[in-house]
mmCIF file of C-alpha atoms and ligand atoms in Angstrom:
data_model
loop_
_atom_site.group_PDB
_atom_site.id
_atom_site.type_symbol
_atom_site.label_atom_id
_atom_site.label_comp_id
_atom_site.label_asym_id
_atom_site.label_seq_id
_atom_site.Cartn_x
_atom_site.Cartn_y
_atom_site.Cartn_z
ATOM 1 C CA UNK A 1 -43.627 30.851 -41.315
ATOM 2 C CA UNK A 2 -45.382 26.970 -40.697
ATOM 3 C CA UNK A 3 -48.814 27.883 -40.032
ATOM 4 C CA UNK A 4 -49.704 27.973 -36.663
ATOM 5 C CA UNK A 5 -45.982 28.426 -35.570
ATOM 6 C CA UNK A 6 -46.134 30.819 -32.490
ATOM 7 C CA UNK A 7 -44.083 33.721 -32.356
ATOM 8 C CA UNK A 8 -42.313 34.866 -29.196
ATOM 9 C CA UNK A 9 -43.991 36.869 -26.315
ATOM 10 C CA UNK A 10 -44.062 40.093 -27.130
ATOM 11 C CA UNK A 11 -43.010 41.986 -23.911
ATOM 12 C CA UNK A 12 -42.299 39.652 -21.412
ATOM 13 C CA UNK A 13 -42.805 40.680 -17.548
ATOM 14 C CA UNK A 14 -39.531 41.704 -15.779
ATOM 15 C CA UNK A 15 -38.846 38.866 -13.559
ATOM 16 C CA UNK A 16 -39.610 38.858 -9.721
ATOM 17 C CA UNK A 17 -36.812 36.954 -8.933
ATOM 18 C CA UNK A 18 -33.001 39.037 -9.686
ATOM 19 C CA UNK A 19 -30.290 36.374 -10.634
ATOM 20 C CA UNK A 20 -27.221 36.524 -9.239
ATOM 21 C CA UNK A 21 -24.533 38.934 -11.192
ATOM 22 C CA UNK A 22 -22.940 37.127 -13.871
ATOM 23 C CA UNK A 23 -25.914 34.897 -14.982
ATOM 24 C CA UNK A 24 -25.900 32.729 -18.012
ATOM 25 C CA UNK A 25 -29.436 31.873 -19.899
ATOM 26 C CA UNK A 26 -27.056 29.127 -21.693
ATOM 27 C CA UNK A 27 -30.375 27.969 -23.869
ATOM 28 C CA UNK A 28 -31.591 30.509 -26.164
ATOM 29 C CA UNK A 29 -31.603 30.627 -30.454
ATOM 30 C CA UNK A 30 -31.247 33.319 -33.042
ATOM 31 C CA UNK A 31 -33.578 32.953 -36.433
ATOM 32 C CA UNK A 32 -32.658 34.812 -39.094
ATOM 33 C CA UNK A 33 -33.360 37.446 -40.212
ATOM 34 C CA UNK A 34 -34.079 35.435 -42.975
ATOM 35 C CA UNK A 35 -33.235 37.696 -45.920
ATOM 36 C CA UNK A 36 -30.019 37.737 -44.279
ATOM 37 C CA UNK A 37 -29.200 34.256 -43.066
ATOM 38 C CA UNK A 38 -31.699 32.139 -44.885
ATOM 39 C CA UNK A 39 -32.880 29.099 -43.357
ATOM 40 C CA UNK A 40 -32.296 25.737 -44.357
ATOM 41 C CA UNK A 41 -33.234 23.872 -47.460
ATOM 42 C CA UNK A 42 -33.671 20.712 -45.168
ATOM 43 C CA UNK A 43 -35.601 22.054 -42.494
ATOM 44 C CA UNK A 44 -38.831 20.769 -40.712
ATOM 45 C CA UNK A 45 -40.388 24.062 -39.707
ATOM 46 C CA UNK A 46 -40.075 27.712 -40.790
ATOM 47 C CA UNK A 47 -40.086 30.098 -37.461
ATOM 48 C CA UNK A 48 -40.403 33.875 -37.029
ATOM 49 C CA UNK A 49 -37.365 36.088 -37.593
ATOM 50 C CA UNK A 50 -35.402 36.496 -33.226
ATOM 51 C CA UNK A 51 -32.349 38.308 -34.476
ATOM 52 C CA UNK A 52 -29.781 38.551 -31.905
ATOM 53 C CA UNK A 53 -30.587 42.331 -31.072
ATOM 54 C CA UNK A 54 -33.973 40.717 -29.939
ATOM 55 C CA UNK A 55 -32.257 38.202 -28.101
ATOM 56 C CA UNK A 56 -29.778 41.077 -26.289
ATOM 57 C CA UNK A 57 -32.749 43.108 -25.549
ATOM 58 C CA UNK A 58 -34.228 39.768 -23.845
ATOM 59 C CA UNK A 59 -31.059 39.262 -21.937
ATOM 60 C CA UNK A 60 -30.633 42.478 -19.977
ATOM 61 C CA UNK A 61 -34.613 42.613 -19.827
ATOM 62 C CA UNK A 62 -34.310 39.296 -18.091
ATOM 63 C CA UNK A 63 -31.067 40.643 -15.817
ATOM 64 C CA UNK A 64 -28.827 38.264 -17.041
ATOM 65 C CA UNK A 65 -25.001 38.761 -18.425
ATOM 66 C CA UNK A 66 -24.433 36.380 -20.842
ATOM 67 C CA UNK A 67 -25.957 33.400 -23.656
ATOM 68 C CA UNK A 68 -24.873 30.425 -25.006
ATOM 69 C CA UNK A 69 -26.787 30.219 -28.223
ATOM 70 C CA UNK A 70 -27.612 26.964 -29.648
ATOM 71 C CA UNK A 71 -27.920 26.081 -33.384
ATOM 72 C CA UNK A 72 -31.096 25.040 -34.004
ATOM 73 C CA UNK A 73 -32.375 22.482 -36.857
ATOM 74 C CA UNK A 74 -33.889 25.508 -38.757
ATOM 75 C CA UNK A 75 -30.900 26.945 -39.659
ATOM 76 C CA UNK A 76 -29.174 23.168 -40.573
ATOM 77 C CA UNK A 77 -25.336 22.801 -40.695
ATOM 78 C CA UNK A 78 -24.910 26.759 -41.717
ATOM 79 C CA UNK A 79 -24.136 28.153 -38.390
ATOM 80 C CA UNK A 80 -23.716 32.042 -39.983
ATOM 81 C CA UNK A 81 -26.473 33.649 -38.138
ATOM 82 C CA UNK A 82 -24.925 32.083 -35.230
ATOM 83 C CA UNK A 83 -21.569 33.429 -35.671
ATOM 84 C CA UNK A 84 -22.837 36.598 -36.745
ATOM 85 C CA UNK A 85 -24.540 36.702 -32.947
ATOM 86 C CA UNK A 86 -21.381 35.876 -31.214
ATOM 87 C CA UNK A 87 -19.520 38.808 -32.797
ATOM 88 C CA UNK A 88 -22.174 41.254 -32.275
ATOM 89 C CA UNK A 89 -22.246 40.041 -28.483
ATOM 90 C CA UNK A 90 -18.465 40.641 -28.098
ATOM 91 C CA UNK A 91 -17.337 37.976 -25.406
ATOM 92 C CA UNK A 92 -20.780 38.157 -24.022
ATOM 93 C CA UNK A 93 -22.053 34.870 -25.825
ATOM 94 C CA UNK A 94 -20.610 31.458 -26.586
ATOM 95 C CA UNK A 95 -22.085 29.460 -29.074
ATOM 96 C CA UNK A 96 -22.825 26.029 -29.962
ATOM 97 C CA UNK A 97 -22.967 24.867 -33.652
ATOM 98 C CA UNK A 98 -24.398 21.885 -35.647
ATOM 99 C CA UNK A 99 -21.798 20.271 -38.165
ATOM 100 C CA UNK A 100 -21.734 17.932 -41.143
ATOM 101 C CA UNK A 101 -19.066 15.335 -41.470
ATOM 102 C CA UNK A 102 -18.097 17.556 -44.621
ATOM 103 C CA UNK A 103 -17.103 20.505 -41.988
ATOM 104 C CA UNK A 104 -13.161 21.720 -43.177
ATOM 105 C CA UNK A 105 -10.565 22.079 -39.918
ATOM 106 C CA UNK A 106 -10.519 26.048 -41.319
ATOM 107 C CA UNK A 107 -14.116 26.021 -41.167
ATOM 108 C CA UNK A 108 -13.744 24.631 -37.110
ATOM 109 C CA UNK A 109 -11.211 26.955 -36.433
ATOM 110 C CA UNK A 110 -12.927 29.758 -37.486
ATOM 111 C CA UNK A 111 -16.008 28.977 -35.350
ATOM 112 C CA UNK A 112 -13.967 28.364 -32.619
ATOM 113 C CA UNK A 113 -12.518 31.671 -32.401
ATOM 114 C CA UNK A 114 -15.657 33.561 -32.781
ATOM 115 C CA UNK A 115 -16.671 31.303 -29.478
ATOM 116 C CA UNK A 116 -18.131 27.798 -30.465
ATOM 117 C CA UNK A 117 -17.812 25.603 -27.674
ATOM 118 C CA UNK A 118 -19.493 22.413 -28.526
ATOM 119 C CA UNK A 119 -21.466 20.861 -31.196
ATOM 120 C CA UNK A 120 -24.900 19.999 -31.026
ATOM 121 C CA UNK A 121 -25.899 15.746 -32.349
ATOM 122 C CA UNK A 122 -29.850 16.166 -32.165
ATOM 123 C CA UNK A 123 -31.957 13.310 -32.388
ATOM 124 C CA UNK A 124 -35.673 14.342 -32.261
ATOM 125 C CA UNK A 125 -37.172 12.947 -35.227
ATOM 126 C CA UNK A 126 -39.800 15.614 -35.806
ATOM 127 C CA UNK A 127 -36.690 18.045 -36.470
ATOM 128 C CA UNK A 128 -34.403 15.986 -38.345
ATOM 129 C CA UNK A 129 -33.574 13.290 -40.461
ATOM 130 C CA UNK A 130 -31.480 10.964 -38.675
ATOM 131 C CA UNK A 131 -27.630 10.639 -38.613
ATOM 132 C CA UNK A 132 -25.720 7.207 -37.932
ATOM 133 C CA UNK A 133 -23.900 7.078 -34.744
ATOM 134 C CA UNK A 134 -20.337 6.464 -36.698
ATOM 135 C CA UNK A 135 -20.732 10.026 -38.468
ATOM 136 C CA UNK A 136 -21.366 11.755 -34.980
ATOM 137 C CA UNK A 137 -18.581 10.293 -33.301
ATOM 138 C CA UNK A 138 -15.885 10.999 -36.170
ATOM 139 C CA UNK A 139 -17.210 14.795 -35.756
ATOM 140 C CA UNK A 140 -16.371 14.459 -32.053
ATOM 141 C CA UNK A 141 -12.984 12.907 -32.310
ATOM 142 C CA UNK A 142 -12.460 16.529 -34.291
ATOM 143 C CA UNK A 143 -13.728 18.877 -32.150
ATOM 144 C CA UNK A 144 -12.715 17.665 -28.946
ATOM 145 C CA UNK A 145 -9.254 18.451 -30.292
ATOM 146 C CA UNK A 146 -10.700 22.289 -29.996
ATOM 147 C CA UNK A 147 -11.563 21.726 -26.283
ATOM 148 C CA UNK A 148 -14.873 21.532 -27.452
ATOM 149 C CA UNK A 149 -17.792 19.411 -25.745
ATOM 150 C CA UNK A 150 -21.458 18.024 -26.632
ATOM 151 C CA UNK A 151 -24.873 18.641 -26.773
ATOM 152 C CA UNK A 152 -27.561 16.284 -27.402
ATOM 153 C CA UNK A 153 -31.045 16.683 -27.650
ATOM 154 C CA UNK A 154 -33.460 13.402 -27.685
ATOM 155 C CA UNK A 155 -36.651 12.618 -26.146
ATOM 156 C CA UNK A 156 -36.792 10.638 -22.978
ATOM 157 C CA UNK A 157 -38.276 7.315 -24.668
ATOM 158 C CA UNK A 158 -34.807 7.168 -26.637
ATOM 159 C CA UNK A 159 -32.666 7.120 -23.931
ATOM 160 C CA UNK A 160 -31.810 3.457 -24.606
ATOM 161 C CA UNK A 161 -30.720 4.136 -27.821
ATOM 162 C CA UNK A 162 -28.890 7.437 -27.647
ATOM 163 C CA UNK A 163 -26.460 6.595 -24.327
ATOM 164 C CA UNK A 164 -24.051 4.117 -25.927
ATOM 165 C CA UNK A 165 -23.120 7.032 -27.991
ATOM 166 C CA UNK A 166 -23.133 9.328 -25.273
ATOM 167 C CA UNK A 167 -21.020 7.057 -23.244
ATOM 168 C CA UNK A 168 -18.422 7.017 -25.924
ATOM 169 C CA UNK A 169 -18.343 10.688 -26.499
ATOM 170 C CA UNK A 170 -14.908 11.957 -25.384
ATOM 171 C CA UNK A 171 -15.590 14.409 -23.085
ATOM 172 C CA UNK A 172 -18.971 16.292 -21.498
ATOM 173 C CA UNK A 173 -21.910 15.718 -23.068
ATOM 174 C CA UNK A 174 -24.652 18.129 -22.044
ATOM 175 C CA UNK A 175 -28.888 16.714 -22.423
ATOM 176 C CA UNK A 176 -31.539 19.237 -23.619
ATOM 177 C CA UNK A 177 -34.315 19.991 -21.315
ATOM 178 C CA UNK A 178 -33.796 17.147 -18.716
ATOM 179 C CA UNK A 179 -34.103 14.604 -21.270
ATOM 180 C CA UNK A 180 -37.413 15.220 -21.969
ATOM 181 C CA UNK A 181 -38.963 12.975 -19.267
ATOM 182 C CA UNK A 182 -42.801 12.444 -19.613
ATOM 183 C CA UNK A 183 -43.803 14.780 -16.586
ATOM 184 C CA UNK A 184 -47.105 12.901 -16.404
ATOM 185 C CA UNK A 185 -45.382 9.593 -15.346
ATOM 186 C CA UNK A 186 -44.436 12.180 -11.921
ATOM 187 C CA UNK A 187 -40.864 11.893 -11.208
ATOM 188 C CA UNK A 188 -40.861 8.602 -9.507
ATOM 189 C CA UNK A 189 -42.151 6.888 -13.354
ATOM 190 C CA UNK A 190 -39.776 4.491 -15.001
ATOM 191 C CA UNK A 191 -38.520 6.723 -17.747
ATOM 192 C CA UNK A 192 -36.983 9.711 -15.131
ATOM 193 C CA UNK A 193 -35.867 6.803 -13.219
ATOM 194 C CA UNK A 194 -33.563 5.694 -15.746
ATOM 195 C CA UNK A 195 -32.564 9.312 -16.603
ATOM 196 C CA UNK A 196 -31.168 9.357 -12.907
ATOM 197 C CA UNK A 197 -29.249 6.346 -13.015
ATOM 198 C CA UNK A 198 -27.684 6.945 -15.895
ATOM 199 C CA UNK A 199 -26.542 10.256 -14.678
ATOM 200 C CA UNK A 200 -25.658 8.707 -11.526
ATOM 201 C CA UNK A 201 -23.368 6.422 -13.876
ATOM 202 C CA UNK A 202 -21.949 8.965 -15.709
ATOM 203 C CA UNK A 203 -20.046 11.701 -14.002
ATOM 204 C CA UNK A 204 -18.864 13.419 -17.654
ATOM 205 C CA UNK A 205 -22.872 14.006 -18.275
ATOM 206 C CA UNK A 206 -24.724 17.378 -17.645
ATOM 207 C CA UNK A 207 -28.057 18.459 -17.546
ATOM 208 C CA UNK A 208 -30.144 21.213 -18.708
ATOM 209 C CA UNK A 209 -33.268 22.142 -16.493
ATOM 210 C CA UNK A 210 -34.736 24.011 -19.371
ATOM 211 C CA UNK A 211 -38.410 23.993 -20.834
ATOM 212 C CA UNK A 212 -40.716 23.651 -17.964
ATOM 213 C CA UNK A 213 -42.801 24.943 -21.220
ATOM 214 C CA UNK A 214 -42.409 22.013 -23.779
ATOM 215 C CA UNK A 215 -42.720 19.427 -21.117
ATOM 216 C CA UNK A 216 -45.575 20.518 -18.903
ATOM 217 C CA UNK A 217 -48.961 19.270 -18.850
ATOM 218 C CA UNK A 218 -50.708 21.298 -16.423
ATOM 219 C CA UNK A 219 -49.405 24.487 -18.301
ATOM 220 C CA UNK A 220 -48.101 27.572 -15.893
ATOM 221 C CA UNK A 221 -46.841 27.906 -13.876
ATOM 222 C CA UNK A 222 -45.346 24.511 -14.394
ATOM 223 C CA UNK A 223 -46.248 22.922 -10.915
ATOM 224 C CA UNK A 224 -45.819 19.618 -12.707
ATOM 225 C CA UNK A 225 -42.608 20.290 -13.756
ATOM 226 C CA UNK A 226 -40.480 21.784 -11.015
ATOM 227 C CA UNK A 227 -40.457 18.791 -8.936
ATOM 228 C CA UNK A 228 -38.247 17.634 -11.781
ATOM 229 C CA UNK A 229 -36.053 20.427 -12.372
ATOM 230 C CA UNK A 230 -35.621 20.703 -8.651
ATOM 231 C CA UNK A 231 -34.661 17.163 -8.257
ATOM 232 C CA UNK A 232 -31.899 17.338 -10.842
ATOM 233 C CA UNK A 233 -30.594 20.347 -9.171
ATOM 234 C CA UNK A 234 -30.386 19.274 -5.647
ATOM 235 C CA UNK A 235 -28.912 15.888 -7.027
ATOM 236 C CA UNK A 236 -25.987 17.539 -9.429
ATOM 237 C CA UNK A 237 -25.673 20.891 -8.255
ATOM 238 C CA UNK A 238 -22.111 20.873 -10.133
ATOM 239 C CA UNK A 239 -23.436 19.319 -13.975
ATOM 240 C CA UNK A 240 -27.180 21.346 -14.387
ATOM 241 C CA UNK A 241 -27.235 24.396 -16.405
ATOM 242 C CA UNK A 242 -30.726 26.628 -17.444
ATOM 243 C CA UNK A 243 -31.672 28.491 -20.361
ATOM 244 C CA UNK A 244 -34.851 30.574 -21.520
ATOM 245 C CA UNK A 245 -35.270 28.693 -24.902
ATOM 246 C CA UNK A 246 -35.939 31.566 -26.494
ATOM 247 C CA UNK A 247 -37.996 31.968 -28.940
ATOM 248 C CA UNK A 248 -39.538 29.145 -28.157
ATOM 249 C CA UNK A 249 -39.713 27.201 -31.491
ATOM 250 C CA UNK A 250 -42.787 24.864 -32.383
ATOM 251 C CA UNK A 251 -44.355 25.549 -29.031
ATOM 252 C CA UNK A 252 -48.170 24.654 -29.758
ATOM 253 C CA UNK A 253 -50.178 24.996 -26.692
ATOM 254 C CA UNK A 254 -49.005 28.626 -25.270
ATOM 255 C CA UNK A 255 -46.106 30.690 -25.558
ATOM 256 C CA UNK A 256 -44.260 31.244 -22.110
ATOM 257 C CA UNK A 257 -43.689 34.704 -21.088
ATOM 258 C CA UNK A 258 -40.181 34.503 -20.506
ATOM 259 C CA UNK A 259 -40.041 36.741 -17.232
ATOM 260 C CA UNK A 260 -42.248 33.897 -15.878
ATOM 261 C CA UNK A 261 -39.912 31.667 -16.704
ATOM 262 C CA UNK A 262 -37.197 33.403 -14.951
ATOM 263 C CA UNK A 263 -39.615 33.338 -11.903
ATOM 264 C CA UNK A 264 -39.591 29.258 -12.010
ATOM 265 C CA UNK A 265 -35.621 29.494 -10.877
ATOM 266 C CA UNK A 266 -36.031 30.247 -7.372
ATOM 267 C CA UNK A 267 -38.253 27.164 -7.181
ATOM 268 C CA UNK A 268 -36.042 24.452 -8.857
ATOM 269 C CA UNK A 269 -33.116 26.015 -6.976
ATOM 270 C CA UNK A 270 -33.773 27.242 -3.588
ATOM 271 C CA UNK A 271 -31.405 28.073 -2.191
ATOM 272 C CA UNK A 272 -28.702 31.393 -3.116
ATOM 273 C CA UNK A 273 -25.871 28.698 -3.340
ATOM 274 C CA UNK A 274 -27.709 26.324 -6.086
ATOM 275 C CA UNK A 275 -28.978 29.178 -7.978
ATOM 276 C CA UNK A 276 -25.319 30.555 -8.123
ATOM 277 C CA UNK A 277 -24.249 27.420 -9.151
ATOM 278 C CA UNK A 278 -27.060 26.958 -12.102
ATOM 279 C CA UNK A 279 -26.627 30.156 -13.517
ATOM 280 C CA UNK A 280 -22.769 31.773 -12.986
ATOM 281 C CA UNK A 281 -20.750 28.773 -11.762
ATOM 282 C CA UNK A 282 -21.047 25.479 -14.147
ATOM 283 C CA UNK A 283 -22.018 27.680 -17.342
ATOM 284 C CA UNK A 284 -19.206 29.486 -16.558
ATOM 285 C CA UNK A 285 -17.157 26.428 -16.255
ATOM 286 C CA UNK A 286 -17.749 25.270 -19.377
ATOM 287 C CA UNK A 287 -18.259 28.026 -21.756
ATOM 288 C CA UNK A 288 -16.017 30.622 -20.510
ATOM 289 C CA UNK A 289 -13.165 28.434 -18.237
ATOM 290 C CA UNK A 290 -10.539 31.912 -18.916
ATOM 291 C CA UNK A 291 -12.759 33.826 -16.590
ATOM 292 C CA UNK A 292 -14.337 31.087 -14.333
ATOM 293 C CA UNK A 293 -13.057 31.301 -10.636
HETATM 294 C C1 0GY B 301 -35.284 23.771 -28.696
HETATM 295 C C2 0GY B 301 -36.333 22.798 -28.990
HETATM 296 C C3 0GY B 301 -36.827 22.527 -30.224
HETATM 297 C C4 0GY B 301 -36.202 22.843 -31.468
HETATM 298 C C5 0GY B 301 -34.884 22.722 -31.705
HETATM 299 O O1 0GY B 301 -33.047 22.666 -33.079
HETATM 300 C C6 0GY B 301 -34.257 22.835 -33.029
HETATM 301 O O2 0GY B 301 -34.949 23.097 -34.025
HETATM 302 O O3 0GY B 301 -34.061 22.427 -30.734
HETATM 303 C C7 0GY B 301 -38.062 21.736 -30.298
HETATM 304 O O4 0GY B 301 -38.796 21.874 -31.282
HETATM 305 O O5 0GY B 301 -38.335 20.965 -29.335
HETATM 306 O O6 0GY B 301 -34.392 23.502 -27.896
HETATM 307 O O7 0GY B 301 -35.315 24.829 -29.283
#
């Protein structure tokens, strides 16, 4: 493990608030176990073993139905422990994988049909070395051939950069943790501002109102951060998803408890119609369309 690297809450309180049936945490990892899916040569931090059992537990703990697990920069391009999660969770889960240009169309299929859905382009320097646009976008002229969309994860200050590649992206592209606004600018600050418009400007782009956790100042429970969150929601009730983040990689100042976390919904989405949209509707839109109503 990176020293200091906080492991995951132990027993997390069962939530006040009950989400509706059906609910999606469509943010959440699986590590390891590492002396079964080693992690990568490449990586920039060594976390705690979350095997999916872990993660299961978490989701009926929680009272949710379903995951969308994300590949995270730990485990690199080998998406195994990944797949390995999305058989165990028999239709339950849908996954989202990181790929190298190197990827073979077998290799695609086969995650597709143990439920890959999109592939993740991540841009956060501390967790990887950095990819040219070009090799992204010849990934995504493959995949979208699967149906499959995109997730991107950058920090707000690289907004500029990133969104003439997200603009050419054929198809949705779904942000990590609202962008990553700096919550101490208050949601009326420059940065958050842009975020918005570019939304506003681009209807094929979806937001997750994840990570009260990372992005907070104050700490719990995340005053400063649910005016954000709650913003997004009320503004694209039909393109925001959530997700626990579990476990939580390279938090540093606390590790949530993720039954608090759960707790945050009912303020970011107040109303029984949002919250079924955040949780059942859109993820189910996009991650399981066979079933959606
Ligand atoms: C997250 C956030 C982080 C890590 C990763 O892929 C990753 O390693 O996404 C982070 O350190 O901010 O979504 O898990």
């Amino acid at each position: 493990m990176t020293p200091g690297y906080l492991p995951f809450h132990p027993s997390p309180k069962r939530p006040d608030f009950r989400p509706p049936a059906g609910a999606v945490d469509a943010h959440c990892h699986v590590f390891g176990p590492a002396d079964r899916f080693p992690f990568a040569p490449e990586r920039k931090y060594t976390p705690c073993d979350a095997p999916r059992d872990k993660l299961f537990a978490l989701r009926d703990h929680l009272g949710f139905s379903r995951n969308v697990i994300v590949q995270a920069t730990c485990h690199g391009r080998d998406n195994a422990a990944l797949a390995d999660a999305l058989i165990a969770a028999q239709g339950r889960a849908r996954g989202v994988a990181m790929l190298g240009p190197e990827v073979s169309d077998a290799e695609l299929r086969a995650l597709d049909a143990v439920g890959v859905r999109a592939v993740r382009f991540n841009f956060v320097r501390r967790l990887v070395d950095a990819t040219p646009h070009a090799v992204f976008e010849r990934i995504a002229e493959r995949v979208v051939r699967l149906g499959w969309h995109f997730v991107v994860y950058f920090e707000g200050q690289d907004l500029d950069e990133v969104a003439p590649l997200i603009r050419r992206l054929p198809g949705i592209v779904v942000v990590d943790h609202m962008g990553r606004p700096d919550v101490s600018a208050g949601v009326d600050g420059a940065g958050f501002a842009a975020f918005l418009r570019f939304l506003d400007a681009s209807p094929d782009v979806w937001v997750k109102v994840s990570c009260p956790e990372r992005l907070t100042v104050a700490g719990p429970p995340y005053d400063d951060v649910v005016p954000f969150a709650r913003l997004l929601v009320q503004r694209f009730p039909d393109r925001v998803l959530w997700g626990t983040d579990w476990p939580h990689p390279n938090m540093k100042s606390h590790m949530p408890d993720d039954g608090a976390l759960v707790d945050v919904i009912p303020r970011i989405a107040p109303t029984a119609e949002l919250q079924r949209r955040l949780l059942v509707d859109n993820p189910m839109r996009l991650y399981w369309p066979e079933e959606a109503g």
